[in-house]
C-alpha positions as MATLAB code, in Angstrom:
seq = 'XXXXXXXXXXXXXXXXXXXXXXXXXXXXXXXXXXXXXXXXXXXXXXXXXXXXXXXXXXXXXXXXXXXXXXXXXXXXXXXXXXXXXXXXXXXXXXXXXXXXXXXXXXXXXXXXXXXXXXXXXXXXXXXXXXXXXXXXXXXXXXXXXXXXXXXXXXXXXXXXXXXXXXXXXXXXXXXXXXXXXXXXXXXXXXXXXXXXXXXXX';
ca = [
     -10.226   12.616  -21.114;
      -8.695   11.387  -17.831;
      -5.216    9.978  -18.460;
      -4.334    6.988  -16.267;
      -1.106    5.162  -15.419;
      -1.881    1.649  -14.182;
       0.704   -0.098  -11.996;
       0.326   -3.759  -11.025;
       2.894   -6.553  -11.124;
       0.292   -9.154  -12.140;
       0.220   -8.953  -15.942;
      -3.189  -10.569  -16.436;
      -4.842   -8.443  -13.745;
      -3.282   -5.271  -15.117;
      -4.361   -6.100  -18.664;
      -7.922   -6.897  -17.614;
      -8.277   -3.672  -15.647;
      -6.846   -1.641  -18.534;
      -9.223   -3.269  -21.012;
     -12.256   -2.607  -18.801;
     -11.289    1.009  -18.142;
     -10.714    1.466  -21.877;
     -14.424    0.893  -22.437;
     -15.216    4.099  -20.537;
     -15.550    7.096  -22.876;
     -13.755    9.560  -20.597;
     -10.921    7.304  -19.348;
      -7.696    6.408  -21.136;
      -4.958    4.118  -19.789;
      -1.872    5.820  -21.241;
       0.700    3.510  -19.623;
       0.871    0.157  -17.860;
       3.825   -0.740  -15.639;
       4.666   -3.802  -13.568;
       7.097   -2.222  -11.113;
       6.695    0.502   -8.543;
       9.957    2.186   -9.510;
       8.640    2.700  -13.069;
       5.575    4.715  -12.067;
       7.070    8.195  -11.661;
       8.670    8.149  -15.120;
       5.425    6.896  -16.676;
       3.385    9.617  -14.951;
       5.820   12.318  -16.094;
       6.254   10.909  -19.596;
       2.536   10.620  -20.305;
       1.221   13.601  -18.368;
      -1.023   11.311  -16.322;
      -3.903   12.708  -14.286;
      -4.336    9.586  -12.133;
      -2.044    6.774  -10.998;
      -3.826    3.542  -10.062;
      -1.415    1.588   -7.863;
      -1.231   -1.910   -6.448;
       0.373   -2.077   -2.976;
       2.807   -4.980   -3.320;
       5.081   -4.484   -6.341;
       8.789   -5.032   -7.006;
      10.991   -1.946   -7.043;
       8.780    0.092   -4.718;
       5.465   -0.492   -2.970;
       2.363    1.417   -3.975;
       2.529    3.243   -0.650;
       6.098    4.380   -1.338;
       5.133    5.483   -4.846;
       2.121    7.416   -3.523;
       4.390    9.383   -1.191;
       6.845   10.124   -4.034;
       4.064   11.296   -6.358;
       2.674   13.533   -3.621;
       6.028   15.343   -3.588;
       7.100   15.077   -7.222;
       3.800   15.109   -9.131;
       1.176   16.700   -6.865;
      -1.159   17.213   -9.829;
      -1.491   13.451  -10.299;
      -4.171   11.886   -8.107;
      -3.406    8.499   -6.574;
      -5.864    5.650   -6.172;
      -4.721    2.441   -4.491;
      -6.362   -0.682   -5.927;
      -5.427   -3.711   -3.897;
      -6.224   -7.237   -2.825;
      -4.777   -6.319    0.603;
      -7.962   -4.820    2.006;
      -6.682   -4.265    5.535;
      -7.360   -1.267    7.777;
      -3.673   -0.553    8.354;
      -3.023   -0.341    4.619;
      -5.865    2.147    4.226;
      -4.452    4.435    6.913;
      -0.930    4.175    5.516;
      -2.152    4.875    1.969;
      -3.994    8.013    3.077;
      -0.950    9.152    5.060;
       1.159    8.670    1.927;
      -1.126   10.953   -0.079;
      -3.521    8.550   -1.807;
      -7.012    9.964   -2.296;
      -8.666    6.698   -3.260;
      -8.568    3.176   -1.838;
     -10.486    0.318   -3.397;
     -10.401   -3.480   -3.359;
      -9.538   -5.278   -6.607;
     -12.788   -7.214   -6.519;
     -14.829   -4.007   -6.837;
     -17.050   -3.697   -9.943;
     -15.459   -1.768  -12.811;
     -18.137    0.946  -12.664;
     -17.161    1.582   -9.036;
     -13.493    1.826  -10.025;
     -14.333    4.214  -12.868;
     -16.416    6.339  -10.509;
     -13.600    6.371   -7.958;
     -11.124    7.538  -10.620;
     -13.473   10.354  -11.669;
     -13.984   11.452   -8.068;
     -10.249   11.503   -7.294;
      -9.615   13.371  -10.556;
     -12.182   15.975   -9.486;
     -10.239   16.526   -6.250;
     -12.355   14.339   -3.992;
     -11.709   11.156   -2.063;
     -13.077    7.678   -2.637;
     -12.675    5.030    0.040;
     -14.251    1.592    0.147;
     -16.962    1.935    2.815;
     -16.305   -1.432    4.480;
     -12.592   -0.718    4.757;
     -13.290    2.744    6.133;
     -15.574    1.294    8.813;
     -12.997   -1.362    9.714;
     -10.253    1.253    9.976;
     -12.385    3.352   12.320;
     -13.101    0.443   14.645;
      -9.556   -0.934   14.831;
      -7.868    2.293   15.841;
      -4.379    3.493   15.028;
      -1.321    1.332   14.489;
       0.164    0.886   17.997;
       3.647    0.051   16.695;
       6.351    2.688   16.466;
       8.243    2.835   13.145;
      11.230    1.130   14.791;
       9.074   -1.653   16.288;
       7.495   -2.235   12.879;
      10.933   -2.329   11.248;
      12.184   -4.933   13.734;
       9.008   -7.003   13.440;
       9.184   -6.894    9.637;
      12.778   -8.138    9.771;
      11.643  -10.924   12.106;
       8.904  -11.789    9.601;
      11.656  -12.256    6.998;
      12.975  -15.062    9.208;
      15.981  -13.238   10.629;
      17.386  -14.103   14.043;
      17.847  -11.454   16.747;
      21.548  -11.129   15.882;
      20.785  -10.840   12.157;
      18.141   -8.177   12.811;
      20.602   -6.275   14.995;
      23.181   -6.293   12.179;
      20.680   -5.346    9.486;
      19.289   -2.260   11.229;
      22.312   -1.343   13.337;
      20.966   -1.995   16.828;
      22.232   -4.022   19.766;
      20.718   -7.445   20.289;
      19.269   -6.290   23.609;
      17.487   -3.392   21.895;
      16.089   -5.744   19.255;
      14.739   -8.032   21.994;
      13.138   -5.016   23.692;
      11.435   -3.944   20.473;
      10.180   -7.483   19.854;
       8.881   -7.705   23.411;
       7.038   -4.388   23.172;
       5.572   -5.428   19.793;
       4.264   -8.656   21.318;
       2.659   -6.696   24.161;
       1.105   -4.058   21.899;
      -0.398   -6.608   19.504;
      -1.760   -8.706   22.366;
       0.070  -11.739   21.022;
       1.628  -14.560   23.010;
       4.887  -14.664   21.071;
       6.863  -13.210   18.167;
       5.029  -15.253   15.509;
       1.670  -14.164   16.877;
       2.774  -10.524   16.832;
       3.939  -10.861   13.224;
       0.664  -12.519   12.201;
      -1.474   -9.862   13.887;
       0.557   -6.988   12.449;
       0.384   -8.456    8.955;
      -3.355   -9.093    9.167;
      -3.918   -5.497   10.237;
      -1.669   -4.104    7.517;
       0.768   -2.544   10.000;
       3.889   -4.020    8.384;
];
């Protein structure tokens, strides 16, 4: 029996996935959580073999949780199940230690097969997302540029960004300018939109 912790902040989605996986003879959802910061305790408390994680959750993102499990529970395989099927998210998930990446609209038999493959030590990646990731190339933004652009996406002014991440206003403007250039956008909003669409933020 493969023991699964399922993490998704959407209660109905989480319940539906758990019910469908429960129909599989070799799969058992041993815990369901709605917050990213609850996953590690659930994995440890239930001896989970696999953690199925959404990306956007309160407390901690699925990508952050994947990195923590890689360090703290290396025996637990991670599969990211998300509605954010963007190439940048796929690359970041793999970098964080996830061994599976699948869109939420995938058929349940595909999800079950992906869980079994990850449990067996393999990888399972949605083929369309893999192809898109290969054609779009690497994230051109440095971690600092992404941090500044993410703060700008939250609606902060240059001075507010500078205070939040302890930079001078001139440095913030430089990072924003380089982000605009690297994303091929015409302005800050365009850079934010492109980076979000690609899953770089």
